[in-house]
């Protein structure tokens, strides 16, 4: 099941602790609430011979054949390439863990074939890059470091985005050793820039 780290919602204005699988959940959107609902149903099912895995994915990013430009890093990279500016829809202080779509596929591959003795019959697990708990403003600055002509603009009138969370991915790195993320944020940004330019996605 494609779960989501967004179920952690808001870890407070100052995020000190990375969320683990057993920590309290605080879904703030219908999307996140639906993810929690499915996990609650799965935990009560008689799975018999089946194995259930909820991959609580970090925020997706990166190039794909069905490219999404509404996701944080993808949208900001597109804006930097096409408009030479990034307009932050919040103050940028929110933490958002990231995972490249290729690394998401690797995690799915692991979950399909994992055995019961590797995590149990019903597993909820955080999936993301352990080095990608990053603030929105820092994503913008990484893009600017690659495209130095980019202007970063803060929208002072934008509502505060309450979704801010760091996530601990130790369990995934332990159980899925051969399937852990390979791409860092900089590589994902560079691949997106090349893809956007080559395909003229205006």
CSV table of C-alpha atoms in Angstrom, one decimal:
chain,number,residue,atom,x,y,z
A,1,UNK,CA,0.0,0.0,0.0
A,2,UNK,CA,1.3,3.5,-0.9
A,3,UNK,CA,1.1,5.2,2.5
A,4,UNK,CA,2.5,8.6,3.3
A,5,UNK,CA,4.7,10.4,5.8
A,6,UNK,CA,2.1,13.2,5.7
A,7,UNK,CA,0.2,11.3,8.3
A,8,UNK,CA,2.6,12.8,10.9
A,9,UNK,CA,1.2,16.2,10.0
A,10,UNK,CA,2.7,18.8,12.3
A,11,UNK,CA,5.6,18.1,14.6
A,12,UNK,CA,5.4,21.6,16.0
A,13,UNK,CA,7.0,24.9,14.9
A,14,UNK,CA,10.5,23.7,15.9
A,15,UNK,CA,11.0,20.2,14.8
A,16,UNK,CA,13.4,18.4,17.1
A,17,UNK,CA,12.5,14.7,16.9
A,18,UNK,CA,12.3,12.6,13.8
A,19,UNK,CA,9.0,10.6,13.6
A,20,UNK,CA,9.2,6.9,14.0
A,21,UNK,CA,6.5,4.4,13.0
A,22,UNK,CA,5.1,4.1,16.6
A,23,UNK,CA,4.8,7.8,17.2
A,24,UNK,CA,1.5,9.7,17.3
A,25,UNK,CA,-0.1,10.5,14.0
A,26,UNK,CA,-1.6,13.9,13.2
A,27,UNK,CA,-3.1,13.8,9.7
A,28,UNK,CA,-4.1,17.3,8.5
A,29,UNK,CA,-5.6,16.7,5.1
A,30,UNK,CA,-8.2,14.3,3.7
A,31,UNK,CA,-5.4,12.6,1.8
A,32,UNK,CA,-3.5,11.9,5.0
A,33,UNK,CA,-6.6,10.9,6.9
A,34,UNK,CA,-7.4,8.3,4.2
A,35,UNK,CA,-3.9,6.8,4.6
A,36,UNK,CA,-4.5,6.4,8.3
A,37,UNK,CA,-7.9,4.8,7.7
A,38,UNK,CA,-6.5,2.1,5.4
A,39,UNK,CA,-3.8,1.3,8.0
A,40,UNK,CA,-6.4,1.0,10.7
A,41,UNK,CA,-8.4,-1.4,8.6
A,42,UNK,CA,-5.4,-3.5,7.6
A,43,UNK,CA,-4.3,-3.8,11.2
A,44,UNK,CA,-7.6,-5.5,12.1
A,45,UNK,CA,-7.8,-7.8,9.1
A,46,UNK,CA,-7.3,-11.6,9.3
A,47,UNK,CA,-4.6,-11.6,6.7
A,48,UNK,CA,-4.4,-15.4,6.6
A,49,UNK,CA,-1.5,-16.2,4.2
A,50,UNK,CA,-1.3,-12.6,2.9
A,51,UNK,CA,1.3,-10.0,3.9
A,52,UNK,CA,0.4,-6.3,4.1
A,53,UNK,CA,3.0,-3.5,3.8
A,54,UNK,CA,2.2,0.2,4.1
A,55,UNK,CA,5.1,2.1,2.7
A,56,UNK,CA,4.8,5.5,4.4
A,57,UNK,CA,6.6,7.4,1.6
A,58,UNK,CA,8.3,10.7,2.0
A,59,UNK,CA,7.3,13.4,-0.5
A,60,UNK,CA,7.9,12.2,-4.0
A,61,UNK,CA,10.1,14.0,-6.4
A,62,UNK,CA,12.1,13.3,-9.6
A,63,UNK,CA,11.6,12.5,-13.3
A,64,UNK,CA,9.0,10.0,-14.5
A,65,UNK,CA,6.9,9.3,-17.6
A,66,UNK,CA,3.9,10.7,-15.8
A,67,UNK,CA,5.8,13.7,-14.3
A,68,UNK,CA,4.0,15.5,-11.5
A,69,UNK,CA,4.7,19.2,-11.2
A,70,UNK,CA,2.5,19.9,-8.2
A,71,UNK,CA,5.0,18.3,-5.8
A,72,UNK,CA,7.3,20.6,-3.8
A,73,UNK,CA,10.8,19.9,-5.3
A,74,UNK,CA,9.4,19.3,-8.8
A,75,UNK,CA,7.3,22.4,-8.9
A,76,UNK,CA,10.1,24.6,-7.6
A,77,UNK,CA,12.6,23.2,-10.1
A,78,UNK,CA,10.2,23.7,-13.0
A,79,UNK,CA,9.6,27.3,-11.9
A,80,UNK,CA,13.3,28.0,-11.7
A,81,UNK,CA,13.9,26.6,-15.2
A,82,UNK,CA,10.9,28.2,-16.9
A,83,UNK,CA,10.3,31.4,-14.9
A,84,UNK,CA,13.8,32.0,-13.4
A,85,UNK,CA,12.1,32.4,-10.0
A,86,UNK,CA,10.7,30.3,-7.1
A,87,UNK,CA,7.7,31.7,-5.2
A,88,UNK,CA,7.4,30.1,-1.8
A,89,UNK,CA,3.8,29.5,-0.9
A,90,UNK,CA,4.8,29.6,2.8
A,91,UNK,CA,7.6,31.0,4.9
A,92,UNK,CA,9.8,28.0,3.9
A,93,UNK,CA,10.6,26.8,7.4
A,94,UNK,CA,8.6,23.6,7.1
A,95,UNK,CA,10.5,20.3,7.1
A,96,UNK,CA,9.6,17.9,4.3
A,97,UNK,CA,11.5,14.6,3.8
A,98,UNK,CA,11.9,13.6,0.1
A,99,UNK,CA,12.3,10.5,-2.0
A,100,UNK,CA,13.1,10.2,-5.7
A,101,UNK,CA,10.5,8.2,-7.7
A,102,UNK,CA,13.1,5.7,-8.7
A,103,UNK,CA,13.8,5.0,-5.1
A,104,UNK,CA,10.1,4.6,-4.4
A,105,UNK,CA,10.0,1.9,-7.1
A,106,UNK,CA,12.8,0.1,-5.4
A,107,UNK,CA,10.9,0.1,-2.1
A,108,UNK,CA,7.8,-1.2,-3.9
A,109,UNK,CA,9.9,-4.0,-5.3
A,110,UNK,CA,11.1,-4.9,-1.9
A,111,UNK,CA,7.6,-4.8,-0.3
A,112,UNK,CA,6.2,-7.1,-3.0
A,113,UNK,CA,8.7,-9.9,-2.3
A,114,UNK,CA,9.5,-9.4,1.4
A,115,UNK,CA,9.0,-12.5,3.6
A,116,UNK,CA,6.9,-12.6,6.8
A,117,UNK,CA,10.0,-12.9,8.9
A,118,UNK,CA,11.2,-9.6,7.5
A,119,UNK,CA,8.9,-7.1,9.3
A,120,UNK,CA,5.9,-9.3,10.1
A,121,UNK,CA,2.6,-10.0,8.4
A,122,UNK,CA,1.3,-6.4,8.8
A,123,UNK,CA,4.0,-3.7,8.5
A,124,UNK,CA,3.8,0.1,8.6
A,125,UNK,CA,7.2,1.5,7.6
A,126,UNK,CA,8.6,5.0,6.8
A,127,UNK,CA,10.3,5.0,3.4
A,128,UNK,CA,12.6,7.9,2.4
A,129,UNK,CA,16.2,9.0,2.0
A,130,UNK,CA,17.8,9.3,5.5
A,131,UNK,CA,19.7,12.4,4.2
A,132,UNK,CA,16.6,14.2,2.9
A,133,UNK,CA,14.8,15.7,6.0
A,134,UNK,CA,15.0,19.2,4.5
A,135,UNK,CA,13.3,22.6,4.9
A,136,UNK,CA,11.4,24.0,1.9
A,137,UNK,CA,13.6,27.0,1.9
A,138,UNK,CA,16.7,24.8,1.7
A,139,UNK,CA,15.2,23.0,-1.3
A,140,UNK,CA,14.9,26.3,-3.0
A,141,UNK,CA,18.4,27.3,-2.1
A,142,UNK,CA,19.8,24.0,-3.5
A,143,UNK,CA,18.0,24.7,-6.8
A,144,UNK,CA,19.4,28.2,-6.8
A,145,UNK,CA,22.9,26.9,-6.3
A,146,UNK,CA,22.5,25.0,-9.5
A,147,UNK,CA,20.6,27.7,-11.4
A,148,UNK,CA,22.2,30.9,-9.8
A,149,UNK,CA,20.0,33.3,-11.8
A,150,UNK,CA,16.9,32.0,-9.9
A,151,UNK,CA,15.1,34.5,-7.6
A,152,UNK,CA,13.6,33.2,-4.4
A,153,UNK,CA,10.5,35.1,-3.5
A,154,UNK,CA,8.6,34.7,-0.2
A,155,UNK,CA,4.8,35.3,-0.4
A,156,UNK,CA,4.2,37.2,2.8
A,157,UNK,CA,0.4,36.8,2.4
A,158,UNK,CA,0.5,33.1,2.0
A,159,UNK,CA,-1.1,31.0,4.8
A,160,UNK,CA,1.3,29.1,7.0
A,161,UNK,CA,1.7,25.5,5.9
A,162,UNK,CA,1.2,23.5,9.1
A,163,UNK,CA,2.6,20.3,7.6
A,164,UNK,CA,6.1,20.1,9.0
A,165,UNK,CA,7.8,16.9,10.0
A,166,UNK,CA,11.1,15.1,10.1
A,167,UNK,CA,11.0,11.3,9.7
A,168,UNK,CA,13.2,8.5,10.9
A,169,UNK,CA,13.9,5.9,8.2
A,170,UNK,CA,16.1,3.5,10.3
A,171,UNK,CA,13.6,0.6,10.2
A,172,UNK,CA,13.5,0.7,6.3
A,173,UNK,CA,17.3,0.8,6.1
A,174,UNK,CA,17.5,-2.2,8.4
A,175,UNK,CA,14.8,-4.4,6.7
A,176,UNK,CA,15.4,-3.4,3.1
A,177,UNK,CA,19.2,-3.2,3.0
A,178,UNK,CA,19.5,-3.9,-0.8
A,179,UNK,CA,16.7,-1.5,-1.7
A,180,UNK,CA,17.5,1.7,0.1
A,181,UNK,CA,17.5,5.0,-1.7
A,182,UNK,CA,20.4,5.8,-4.0
A,183,UNK,CA,19.6,9.3,-5.2
A,184,UNK,CA,20.3,12.5,-3.2
A,185,UNK,CA,18.4,15.8,-3.6
A,186,UNK,CA,21.1,17.4,-5.8
A,187,UNK,CA,21.1,14.5,-8.3
A,188,UNK,CA,17.3,14.6,-8.5
A,189,UNK,CA,17.3,18.3,-9.2
A,190,UNK,CA,19.9,18.0,-11.9
A,191,UNK,CA,18.0,15.2,-13.6
A,192,UNK,CA,14.8,17.3,-13.5
A,193,UNK,CA,16.5,20.3,-15.0
A,194,UNK,CA,17.8,18.2,-17.9
A,195,UNK,CA,14.4,16.6,-18.5
A,196,UNK,CA,12.6,19.9,-18.4
A,197,UNK,CA,15.0,21.6,-20.8
A,198,UNK,CA,15.1,18.7,-23.3
A,199,UNK,CA,11.3,18.3,-23.4
A,200,UNK,CA,10.6,22.1,-23.3
A,201,UNK,CA,7.9,21.6,-20.6
A,202,UNK,CA,6.7,25.2,-20.4
